[in-house]
Amino acid sequence: MTTLTFLGAAQRVTGSCYLIRNGQQQILLECGMLQGENSNGKRGGKRKKSNTTGNNGSHFPFEVADIDAVVISHAHLDHSGMLPLLAKQGYQGPIYMTRQTQALLPTMHKDAAFLQEKDAEWENKRRARAGKKAVEPLFNTADVELELGLCQGMAYGEEAEILPGIRLCFREAGHILGSAIVELWFDDKGDTRKLVFSGDLGNSQAPLMRDPAIITEADLLLMESTYGNRDHQPLEQTLDEFRAALDEAADSGGNVLIPSFAVGRTQDLIYHLGQLYHAGQLKQNNIYIDSPMATSISEIYEQNTRLFNKDDPEFRQIMTHDWQQWLPILRFTRSVEESMALNKIAGGAIIIAGSGMCHGGRIRHHLKYNLWRKNTHLIIAGFQARGTLGRLLVDGVKKVKILGSEIAVKAQIHTLGGFSAHAGQSQLLEWAGHMRKSMPRLYLVHGESESMLALQKRFIEEFNWDASIPTLGEIIHF
């Protein structure tokens, strides 16, 4: 008998982590960081002590020495961000992922380590003033190097036996570069059971990634439900709103700020801005990617254009090896000095900066210098978790505290839903519907309660298929 324990992303969006026990073998499926609300050690979240990886505590709720293998669906930190801590605490086994995820992790995890180190530095200054004992970061860059040495990249569709009697295969998920649906088979004396984990499923409207692979059979299905309660608006409507916001900003003479995830969202935005540029519909003449991580990630995307879809032949013809071929007015700011210089621009610029939920990164500096301006236009182009600065701004807060200063929010705020890299409700149902003949046991993960409940209801209405909503720490047998 095989068991699975839900250690993260149970009735919450982030912190993905599941422990699989198959006899004496143990596999960790995902090792994600909690972001936003209750994220211990992360700026922008409430600090809360915990012994679970989902709350970013310093102790895992399992014996690290007992883990035989780790499987990661994709590079986003809420799925992979605690891997350096795992290595720090002695894990020396293999970490399986796609080759593209393996390429993305060095940039993403070194950046995460830097933020952990800075958080600890700032916290220790506060503690020193209070006469309290200093703290250490959860992990540092040396721990990242340990982790990276354990990573093993696999090609999509490649099947490998990762432990005796346990086979693994990654299928395209269409979410970001390298994102995967995970298939795991457990063989026991001729009896084979199959677990499918959706990972984060991509939005079929997304401009670069291919659609998620179709899977028809499973015994157990773990499925994300981030947008389980709604569909995204049509992409054309979103692009019209995007164009209108850019026009309004240009006419008012203000800047456009776009907080953006470095992986996926930034590259999609470059594509859409390039479309406007080639159509002669972009009034701004200066576009900046102000994120060292997004710059590095964009270079990795450039190296993997073969994995892009083929929906736009003109883009594929122009974009052969360099984003600036596609968008000549694009500039990547790499140094701190270049980033600071952007704060002197009073208007006419589009500044895309990390992080996507405004809980860290250079976007906070640009918000500090621009939120109080009435002609600033802030475009929110992605999901904002509860507890993040981005969520507060979307919810209409009038004042925010950024980098020690209280800032009045007078900027125009535009929320665009159609750019999401996640599948909407109908897309989730359509993807899972290919398994309705095998009707696997279904568990909904990676979603807030209202999203899970709505999707659970639709599964009953659409397929007469019971979907369970697990709790943190729940153990199931399959």
PDB file of C-alpha atoms in Angstrom, residues 206-475:
ATOM      1  CA  ALA A 206      -0.963  32.149 -23.314  1.00  0.00           C
ATOM      2  CA  PRO A 207       1.147  33.280 -26.290  1.00  0.00           C
ATOM      3  CA  LEU A 208       4.351  31.255 -25.922  1.00  0.00           C
ATOM      4  CA  MET A 209       3.831  27.874 -24.249  1.00  0.00           C
ATOM      5  CA  ARG A 210       2.192  24.842 -25.782  1.00  0.00           C
ATOM      6  CA  ASP A 211      -1.103  23.523 -24.403  1.00  0.00           C
ATOM      7  CA  PRO A 212      -0.973  20.975 -21.544  1.00  0.00           C
ATOM      8  CA  ALA A 213      -0.485  17.369 -22.618  1.00  0.00           C
ATOM      9  CA  ILE A 214      -3.548  15.143 -22.569  1.00  0.00           C
ATOM     10  CA  ILE A 215      -3.521  12.263 -20.085  1.00  0.00           C
ATOM     11  CA  THR A 216      -6.352   9.734 -20.056  1.00  0.00           C
ATOM     12  CA  GLU A 217      -5.615   7.301 -17.226  1.00  0.00           C
ATOM     13  CA  ALA A 218      -4.707   7.474 -13.556  1.00  0.00           C
ATOM     14  CA  ASP A 219      -5.586   5.889 -10.239  1.00  0.00           C
ATOM     15  CA  LEU A 220      -4.971   9.051  -8.242  1.00  0.00           C
ATOM     16  CA  LEU A 221      -5.103  12.609  -9.558  1.00  0.00           C
ATOM     17  CA  LEU A 222      -3.809  15.644  -7.686  1.00  0.00           C
ATOM     18  CA  MET A 223      -5.056  18.710  -9.496  1.00  0.00           C
ATOM     19  CA  GLU A 224      -4.401  22.407  -9.083  1.00  0.00           C
ATOM     20  CA  SER A 225      -7.415  24.703  -8.609  1.00  0.00           C
ATOM     21  CA  THR A 226      -5.951  28.217  -8.498  1.00  0.00           C
ATOM     22  CA  TYR A 227      -8.691  29.534 -10.791  1.00  0.00           C
ATOM     23  CA  GLY A 228     -11.216  26.818 -10.028  1.00  0.00           C
ATOM     24  CA  ASN A 229     -13.984  29.339  -9.442  1.00  0.00           C
ATOM     25  CA  ARG A 230     -13.799  31.315 -12.657  1.00  0.00           C
ATOM     26  CA  ASP A 231     -12.702  31.520 -16.255  1.00  0.00           C
ATOM     27  CA  HIS A 232     -10.321  34.124 -17.570  1.00  0.00           C
ATOM     28  CA  GLN A 233     -11.803  36.766 -19.764  1.00  0.00           C
ATOM     29  CA  PRO A 234     -11.065  36.392 -23.486  1.00  0.00           C
ATOM     30  CA  LEU A 235      -7.498  37.349 -24.358  1.00  0.00           C
ATOM     31  CA  GLU A 236      -8.636  39.893 -26.952  1.00  0.00           C
ATOM     32  CA  GLN A 237     -10.605  41.738 -24.280  1.00  0.00           C
ATOM     33  CA  THR A 238      -7.570  41.733 -21.991  1.00  0.00           C
ATOM     34  CA  LEU A 239      -5.363  43.039 -24.798  1.00  0.00           C
ATOM     35  CA  ASP A 240      -7.881  45.821 -25.493  1.00  0.00           C
ATOM     36  CA  GLU A 241      -7.767  46.804 -21.803  1.00  0.00           C
ATOM     37  CA  PHE A 242      -3.973  46.607 -21.829  1.00  0.00           C
ATOM     38  CA  ARG A 243      -3.768  48.839 -24.888  1.00  0.00           C
ATOM     39  CA  ALA A 244      -6.259  51.323 -23.377  1.00  0.00           C
ATOM     40  CA  ALA A 245      -4.272  51.540 -20.119  1.00  0.00           C
ATOM     41  CA  LEU A 246      -1.054  52.162 -22.043  1.00  0.00           C
ATOM     42  CA  ASP A 247      -2.753  54.835 -24.173  1.00  0.00           C
ATOM     43  CA  GLU A 248      -4.212  56.535 -21.100  1.00  0.00           C
ATOM     44  CA  ALA A 249      -0.811  56.623 -19.430  1.00  0.00           C
ATOM     45  CA  ALA A 250       0.836  58.034 -22.552  1.00  0.00           C
ATOM     46  CA  ASP A 251      -1.827  60.725 -22.898  1.00  0.00           C
ATOM     47  CA  SER A 252      -1.480  61.732 -19.231  1.00  0.00           C
ATOM     48  CA  GLY A 253       2.327  61.786 -19.416  1.00  0.00           C
ATOM     49  CA  GLY A 254       2.760  59.245 -16.629  1.00  0.00           C
ATOM     50  CA  ASN A 255       4.748  56.074 -16.239  1.00  0.00           C
ATOM     51  CA  VAL A 256       3.374  52.558 -16.475  1.00  0.00           C
ATOM     52  CA  LEU A 257       4.464  50.151 -13.740  1.00  0.00           C
ATOM     53  CA  ILE A 258       3.934  46.431 -14.207  1.00  0.00           C
ATOM     54  CA  PRO A 259       4.935  44.120 -11.359  1.00  0.00           C
ATOM     55  CA  SER A 260       5.736  40.858 -13.051  1.00  0.00           C
ATOM     56  CA  PHE A 261       6.895  37.372 -12.319  1.00  0.00           C
ATOM     57  CA  ALA A 262      10.349  36.855 -13.779  1.00  0.00           C
ATOM     58  CA  VAL A 263       9.450  33.490 -15.248  1.00  0.00           C
ATOM     59  CA  GLY A 264       6.700  33.361 -17.827  1.00  0.00           C
ATOM     60  CA  ARG A 265       4.780  36.571 -17.244  1.00  0.00           C
ATOM     61  CA  THR A 266       7.637  38.891 -18.200  1.00  0.00           C
ATOM     62  CA  GLN A 267       8.266  37.009 -21.435  1.00  0.00           C
ATOM     63  CA  ASP A 268       4.545  37.002 -22.298  1.00  0.00           C
ATOM     64  CA  LEU A 269       4.427  40.775 -21.748  1.00  0.00           C
ATOM     65  CA  ILE A 270       7.409  41.287 -24.039  1.00  0.00           C
ATOM     66  CA  TYR A 271       5.549  39.320 -26.688  1.00  0.00           C
ATOM     67  CA  HIS A 272       2.327  41.355 -26.336  1.00  0.00           C
ATOM     68  CA  LEU A 273       4.192  44.677 -26.313  1.00  0.00           C
ATOM     69  CA  GLY A 274       6.020  43.552 -29.436  1.00  0.00           C
ATOM     70  CA  GLN A 275       2.689  42.894 -31.114  1.00  0.00           C
ATOM     71  CA  LEU A 276       1.571  46.445 -30.320  1.00  0.00           C
ATOM     72  CA  TYR A 277       4.904  47.810 -31.530  1.00  0.00           C
ATOM     73  CA  HIS A 278       4.708  46.038 -34.880  1.00  0.00           C
ATOM     74  CA  ALA A 279       1.088  47.153 -35.296  1.00  0.00           C
ATOM     75  CA  GLY A 280       2.094  50.796 -34.675  1.00  0.00           C
ATOM     76  CA  GLN A 281      -0.157  50.944 -31.599  1.00  0.00           C
ATOM     77  CA  LEU A 282       2.454  51.521 -28.882  1.00  0.00           C
ATOM     78  CA  LYS A 283       2.852  55.176 -27.929  1.00  0.00           C
ATOM     79  CA  GLN A 284       5.661  54.685 -25.396  1.00  0.00           C
ATOM     80  CA  ASN A 285       9.220  54.704 -26.702  1.00  0.00           C
ATOM     81  CA  ASN A 286      10.978  53.284 -23.643  1.00  0.00           C
ATOM     82  CA  ILE A 287      10.356  49.848 -22.160  1.00  0.00           C
ATOM     83  CA  TYR A 288      12.537  48.584 -19.328  1.00  0.00           C
ATOM     84  CA  ILE A 289      12.835  45.132 -17.809  1.00  0.00           C
ATOM     85  CA  ASP A 290      14.158  46.097 -14.386  1.00  0.00           C
ATOM     86  CA  SER A 291      14.887  42.711 -12.879  1.00  0.00           C
ATOM     87  CA  PRO A 292      18.232  40.916 -13.008  1.00  0.00           C
ATOM     88  CA  MET A 293      16.408  37.628 -12.562  1.00  0.00           C
ATOM     89  CA  ALA A 294      13.891  38.338 -15.341  1.00  0.00           C
ATOM     90  CA  THR A 295      16.802  39.321 -17.582  1.00  0.00           C
ATOM     91  CA  SER A 296      18.589  36.019 -16.961  1.00  0.00           C
ATOM     92  CA  ILE A 297      15.369  34.024 -17.326  1.00  0.00           C
ATOM     93  CA  SER A 298      14.565  35.790 -20.590  1.00  0.00           C
ATOM     94  CA  GLU A 299      17.937  34.661 -21.929  1.00  0.00           C
ATOM     95  CA  ILE A 300      17.058  31.054 -21.054  1.00  0.00           C
ATOM     96  CA  TYR A 301      13.743  31.450 -22.881  1.00  0.00           C
ATOM     97  CA  GLU A 302      15.711  32.692 -25.901  1.00  0.00           C
ATOM     98  CA  GLN A 303      17.652  29.419 -25.855  1.00  0.00           C
ATOM     99  CA  ASN A 304      14.472  27.325 -25.869  1.00  0.00           C
ATOM    100  CA  THR A 305      12.295  28.868 -28.568  1.00  0.00           C
ATOM    101  CA  ARG A 306      11.874  25.360 -30.027  1.00  0.00           C
ATOM    102  CA  LEU A 307       9.456  24.697 -27.160  1.00  0.00           C
ATOM    103  CA  PHE A 308       7.267  27.689 -28.019  1.00  0.00           C
ATOM    104  CA  ASN A 309       3.963  27.078 -29.777  1.00  0.00           C
ATOM    105  CA  LYS A 310       3.563  27.880 -33.472  1.00  0.00           C
ATOM    106  CA  ASP A 311       0.528  30.172 -33.235  1.00  0.00           C
ATOM    107  CA  ASP A 312       2.297  33.317 -34.548  1.00  0.00           C
ATOM    108  CA  PRO A 313       4.476  32.684 -37.640  1.00  0.00           C
ATOM    109  CA  GLU A 314       5.617  36.349 -37.767  1.00  0.00           C
ATOM    110  CA  PHE A 315       6.942  36.145 -34.210  1.00  0.00           C
ATOM    111  CA  ARG A 316       8.765  32.894 -34.906  1.00  0.00           C
ATOM    112  CA  GLN A 317      10.351  34.412 -38.010  1.00  0.00           C
ATOM    113  CA  ILE A 318      11.557  37.608 -36.277  1.00  0.00           C
ATOM    114  CA  MET A 319      12.379  36.170 -32.855  1.00  0.00           C
ATOM    115  CA  THR A 320      15.221  33.816 -33.724  1.00  0.00           C
ATOM    116  CA  HIS A 321      17.624  34.410 -30.828  1.00  0.00           C
ATOM    117  CA  ASP A 322      17.093  37.817 -29.151  1.00  0.00           C
ATOM    118  CA  TRP A 323      14.043  39.505 -27.593  1.00  0.00           C
ATOM    119  CA  GLN A 324      15.213  42.865 -28.911  1.00  0.00           C
ATOM    120  CA  GLN A 325      14.780  41.561 -32.441  1.00  0.00           C
ATOM    121  CA  TRP A 326      11.090  41.334 -31.617  1.00  0.00           C
ATOM    122  CA  LEU A 327      10.893  44.545 -29.559  1.00  0.00           C
ATOM    123  CA  PRO A 328      13.698  46.983 -30.518  1.00  0.00           C
ATOM    124  CA  ILE A 329      12.754  49.608 -27.881  1.00  0.00           C
ATOM    125  CA  LEU A 330      13.229  47.075 -25.067  1.00  0.00           C
ATOM    126  CA  ARG A 331      16.046  47.662 -22.576  1.00  0.00           C
ATOM    127  CA  PHE A 332      17.258  45.365 -19.798  1.00  0.00           C
ATOM    128  CA  THR A 333      18.579  47.216 -16.731  1.00  0.00           C
ATOM    129  CA  ARG A 334      21.139  45.075 -14.986  1.00  0.00           C
ATOM    130  CA  SER A 335      22.887  47.251 -12.390  1.00  0.00           C
ATOM    131  CA  VAL A 336      21.495  48.929  -9.286  1.00  0.00           C
ATOM    132  CA  GLU A 337      22.593  52.272 -10.709  1.00  0.00           C
ATOM    133  CA  GLU A 338      20.578  51.694 -13.888  1.00  0.00           C
ATOM    134  CA  SER A 339      17.553  50.746 -11.807  1.00  0.00           C
ATOM    135  CA  MET A 340      17.846  53.841  -9.608  1.00  0.00           C
ATOM    136  CA  ALA A 341      18.084  56.033 -12.698  1.00  0.00           C
ATOM    137  CA  LEU A 342      14.601  54.889 -13.724  1.00  0.00           C
ATOM    138  CA  ASN A 343      13.173  56.628 -10.655  1.00  0.00           C
ATOM    139  CA  LYS A 344      14.168  59.935 -12.209  1.00  0.00           C
ATOM    140  CA  ILE A 345      11.879  59.329 -15.204  1.00  0.00           C
ATOM    141  CA  ALA A 346       8.721  61.363 -14.568  1.00  0.00           C
ATOM    142  CA  GLY A 347       6.707  59.886 -17.418  1.00  0.00           C
ATOM    143  CA  GLY A 348       6.551  58.105 -20.734  1.00  0.00           C
ATOM    144  CA  ALA A 349       8.169  54.823 -19.660  1.00  0.00           C
ATOM    145  CA  ILE A 350       6.917  51.275 -19.204  1.00  0.00           C
ATOM    146  CA  ILE A 351       8.774  49.661 -16.309  1.00  0.00           C
ATOM    147  CA  ILE A 352       8.348  45.922 -15.811  1.00  0.00           C
ATOM    148  CA  ALA A 353       9.941  44.856 -12.533  1.00  0.00           C
ATOM    149  CA  GLY A 354       9.884  42.022 -10.020  1.00  0.00           C
ATOM    150  CA  SER A 355       8.290  40.780  -7.972  1.00  0.00           C
ATOM    151  CA  GLY A 356       4.930  39.787  -9.374  1.00  0.00           C
ATOM    152  CA  MET A 357       3.031  40.225  -6.099  1.00  0.00           C
ATOM    153  CA  CYS A 358       5.008  43.332  -5.051  1.00  0.00           C
ATOM    154  CA  HIS A 359       6.293  41.619  -1.898  1.00  0.00           C
ATOM    155  CA  GLY A 360       9.949  42.216  -2.790  1.00  0.00           C
ATOM    156  CA  GLY A 361      12.276  43.167  -5.605  1.00  0.00           C
ATOM    157  CA  ARG A 362      12.789  46.395  -7.492  1.00  0.00           C
ATOM    158  CA  ILE A 363       9.098  47.047  -8.093  1.00  0.00           C
ATOM    159  CA  ARG A 364       8.803  48.298  -4.504  1.00  0.00           C
ATOM    160  CA  HIS A 365      11.249  51.118  -5.224  1.00  0.00           C
ATOM    161  CA  HIS A 366       9.314  52.145  -8.321  1.00  0.00           C
ATOM    162  CA  LEU A 367       6.049  52.026  -6.390  1.00  0.00           C
ATOM    163  CA  LYS A 368       7.570  54.263  -3.724  1.00  0.00           C
ATOM    164  CA  TYR A 369       8.526  56.862  -6.344  1.00  0.00           C
ATOM    165  CA  ASN A 370       5.380  56.616  -8.467  1.00  0.00           C
ATOM    166  CA  LEU A 371       2.312  55.447  -6.505  1.00  0.00           C
ATOM    167  CA  TRP A 372       1.601  58.932  -5.202  1.00  0.00           C
ATOM    168  CA  ARG A 373       1.439  60.382  -8.736  1.00  0.00           C
ATOM    169  CA  LYS A 374      -2.074  60.658 -10.195  1.00  0.00           C
ATOM    170  CA  ASN A 375      -0.786  60.068 -13.719  1.00  0.00           C
ATOM    171  CA  THR A 376       0.971  56.812 -12.834  1.00  0.00           C
ATOM    172  CA  HIS A 377      -0.723  53.684 -14.142  1.00  0.00           C
ATOM    173  CA  LEU A 378      -0.136  50.440 -12.260  1.00  0.00           C
ATOM    174  CA  ILE A 379      -1.057  47.365 -14.283  1.00  0.00           C
ATOM    175  CA  ILE A 380      -1.633  44.199 -12.259  1.00  0.00           C
ATOM    176  CA  ALA A 381      -1.261  41.340 -14.699  1.00  0.00           C
ATOM    177  CA  GLY A 382      -1.177  38.308 -12.414  1.00  0.00           C
ATOM    178  CA  PHE A 383      -2.579  36.531  -9.379  1.00  0.00           C
ATOM    179  CA  GLN A 384      -2.062  38.346  -6.079  1.00  0.00           C
ATOM    180  CA  ALA A 385      -2.054  36.097  -3.005  1.00  0.00           C
ATOM    181  CA  ARG A 386      -3.613  37.218   0.240  1.00  0.00           C
ATOM    182  CA  GLY A 387      -1.195  39.108   2.449  1.00  0.00           C
ATOM    183  CA  THR A 388       0.876  40.564  -0.390  1.00  0.00           C
ATOM    184  CA  LEU A 389       1.272  44.239  -1.228  1.00  0.00           C
ATOM    185  CA  GLY A 390      -0.124  43.532  -4.669  1.00  0.00           C
ATOM    186  CA  ARG A 391      -3.334  42.135  -3.171  1.00  0.00           C
ATOM    187  CA  LEU A 392      -3.703  45.217  -0.957  1.00  0.00           C
ATOM    188  CA  LEU A 393      -3.387  47.495  -3.978  1.00  0.00           C
ATOM    189  CA  VAL A 394      -5.898  45.468  -5.978  1.00  0.00           C
ATOM    190  CA  ASP A 395      -8.307  45.624  -3.033  1.00  0.00           C
ATOM    191  CA  GLY A 396      -8.144  49.435  -3.080  1.00  0.00           C
ATOM    192  CA  VAL A 397      -5.991  50.364  -0.080  1.00  0.00           C
ATOM    193  CA  LYS A 398      -5.426  54.136   0.110  1.00  0.00           C
ATOM    194  CA  LYS A 399      -2.068  54.154   1.906  1.00  0.00           C
ATOM    195  CA  VAL A 400       0.765  51.647   2.017  1.00  0.00           C
ATOM    196  CA  LYS A 401       4.077  51.469   3.811  1.00  0.00           C
ATOM    197  CA  ILE A 402       6.955  50.784   1.423  1.00  0.00           C
ATOM    198  CA  LEU A 403      10.625  50.695   2.411  1.00  0.00           C
ATOM    199  CA  GLY A 404       9.906  52.564   5.631  1.00  0.00           C
ATOM    200  CA  SER A 405       7.788  55.311   4.044  1.00  0.00           C
ATOM    201  CA  GLU A 406       4.031  55.753   4.099  1.00  0.00           C
ATOM    202  CA  ILE A 407       2.852  56.319   0.531  1.00  0.00           C
ATOM    203  CA  ALA A 408      -0.531  57.635  -0.568  1.00  0.00           C
ATOM    204  CA  VAL A 409      -1.992  55.527  -3.371  1.00  0.00           C
ATOM    205  CA  LYS A 410      -3.147  57.952  -6.064  1.00  0.00           C
ATOM    206  CA  ALA A 411      -2.078  55.982  -9.132  1.00  0.00           C
ATOM    207  CA  GLN A 412      -4.610  54.492 -11.527  1.00  0.00           C
ATOM    208  CA  ILE A 413      -4.721  50.721 -10.950  1.00  0.00           C
ATOM    209  CA  HIS A 414      -5.700  48.344 -13.733  1.00  0.00           C
ATOM    210  CA  THR A 415      -6.281  44.653 -13.021  1.00  0.00           C
ATOM    211  CA  LEU A 416      -6.026  42.422 -16.080  1.00  0.00           C
ATOM    212  CA  GLY A 417      -7.156  38.836 -15.643  1.00  0.00           C
ATOM    213  CA  GLY A 418      -6.582  37.338 -19.070  1.00  0.00           C
ATOM    214  CA  PHE A 419      -2.781  37.222 -18.830  1.00  0.00           C
ATOM    215  CA  SER A 420      -2.820  34.454 -16.256  1.00  0.00           C
ATOM    216  CA  ALA A 421      -0.461  31.549 -16.855  1.00  0.00           C
ATOM    217  CA  HIS A 422      -2.923  29.248 -15.056  1.00  0.00           C
ATOM    218  CA  ALA A 423      -5.814  27.407 -16.644  1.00  0.00           C
ATOM    219  CA  GLY A 424      -9.263  28.783 -15.850  1.00  0.00           C
ATOM    220  CA  GLN A 425     -12.176  26.714 -14.559  1.00  0.00           C
ATOM    221  CA  SER A 426     -13.400  25.491 -17.967  1.00  0.00           C
ATOM    222  CA  GLN A 427      -9.856  24.624 -19.038  1.00  0.00           C
ATOM    223  CA  LEU A 428      -9.280  22.655 -15.833  1.00  0.00           C
ATOM    224  CA  LEU A 429     -12.491  20.703 -16.376  1.00  0.00           C
ATOM    225  CA  GLU A 430     -11.678  20.065 -20.016  1.00  0.00           C
ATOM    226  CA  TRP A 431      -8.188  18.772 -19.165  1.00  0.00           C
ATOM    227  CA  ALA A 432      -9.410  16.503 -16.351  1.00  0.00           C
ATOM    228  CA  GLY A 433     -12.358  15.372 -18.470  1.00  0.00           C
ATOM    229  CA  HIS A 434     -10.016  13.269 -20.593  1.00  0.00           C
ATOM    230  CA  MET A 435      -9.699  10.995 -17.531  1.00  0.00           C
ATOM    231  CA  ARG A 436     -13.428  10.637 -16.871  1.00  0.00           C
ATOM    232  CA  LYS A 437     -13.469   7.046 -18.159  1.00  0.00           C
ATOM    233  CA  SER A 438     -10.810   5.924 -15.675  1.00  0.00           C
ATOM    234  CA  MET A 439     -12.361   8.221 -13.016  1.00  0.00           C
ATOM    235  CA  PRO A 440      -9.328   8.343 -10.676  1.00  0.00           C
ATOM    236  CA  ARG A 441      -9.621   9.425  -7.076  1.00  0.00           C
ATOM    237  CA  LEU A 442      -9.437  13.180  -7.349  1.00  0.00           C
ATOM    238  CA  TYR A 443      -7.948  15.640  -4.864  1.00  0.00           C
ATOM    239  CA  LEU A 444      -7.955  19.392  -5.416  1.00  0.00           C
ATOM    240  CA  VAL A 445      -4.855  21.293  -4.302  1.00  0.00           C
ATOM    241  CA  HIS A 446      -3.252  24.674  -4.923  1.00  0.00           C
ATOM    242  CA  GLY A 447      -6.276  26.889  -4.470  1.00  0.00           C
ATOM    243  CA  GLU A 448      -8.045  29.119  -1.988  1.00  0.00           C
ATOM    244  CA  SER A 449     -11.146  27.617  -0.395  1.00  0.00           C
ATOM    245  CA  GLU A 450     -13.680  29.365  -2.604  1.00  0.00           C
ATOM    246  CA  SER A 451     -11.872  28.208  -5.756  1.00  0.00           C
ATOM    247  CA  MET A 452     -11.714  24.609  -4.591  1.00  0.00           C
ATOM    248  CA  LEU A 453     -15.359  24.498  -3.541  1.00  0.00           C
ATOM    249  CA  ALA A 454     -16.513  25.960  -6.840  1.00  0.00           C
ATOM    250  CA  LEU A 455     -14.456  23.476  -8.851  1.00  0.00           C
ATOM    251  CA  GLN A 456     -15.602  20.600  -6.650  1.00  0.00           C
ATOM    252  CA  LYS A 457     -19.214  21.537  -7.426  1.00  0.00           C
ATOM    253  CA  ARG A 458     -18.538  21.714 -11.162  1.00  0.00           C
ATOM    254  CA  PHE A 459     -16.956  18.239 -11.173  1.00  0.00           C
ATOM    255  CA  ILE A 460     -20.180  16.844  -9.715  1.00  0.00           C
ATOM    256  CA  GLU A 461     -22.355  18.771 -12.171  1.00  0.00           C
ATOM    257  CA  GLU A 462     -20.226  18.029 -15.227  1.00  0.00           C
ATOM    258  CA  PHE A 463     -19.038  14.461 -14.655  1.00  0.00           C
ATOM    259  CA  ASN A 464     -20.725  13.188 -11.460  1.00  0.00           C
ATOM    260  CA  TRP A 465     -17.150  12.939 -10.174  1.00  0.00           C
ATOM    261  CA  ASP A 466     -16.432  13.440  -6.469  1.00  0.00           C
ATOM    262  CA  ALA A 467     -13.449  15.708  -5.838  1.00  0.00           C
ATOM    263  CA  SER A 468     -11.938  15.742  -2.357  1.00  0.00           C
ATOM    264  CA  ILE A 469     -10.422  18.805  -0.720  1.00  0.00           C
ATOM    265  CA  PRO A 470      -7.599  17.631   1.569  1.00  0.00           C
ATOM    266  CA  THR A 471      -6.471  19.310   4.748  1.00  0.00           C
ATOM    267  CA  LEU A 472      -2.884  20.045   5.723  1.00  0.00           C
ATOM    268  CA  GLY A 473      -1.334  16.902   7.170  1.00  0.00           C
ATOM    269  CA  GLU A 474      -4.039  14.568   5.811  1.00  0.00           C
ATOM    270  CA  ILE A 475      -2.842  11.082   4.801  1.00  0.00           C
TER     271      ILE A 475
END
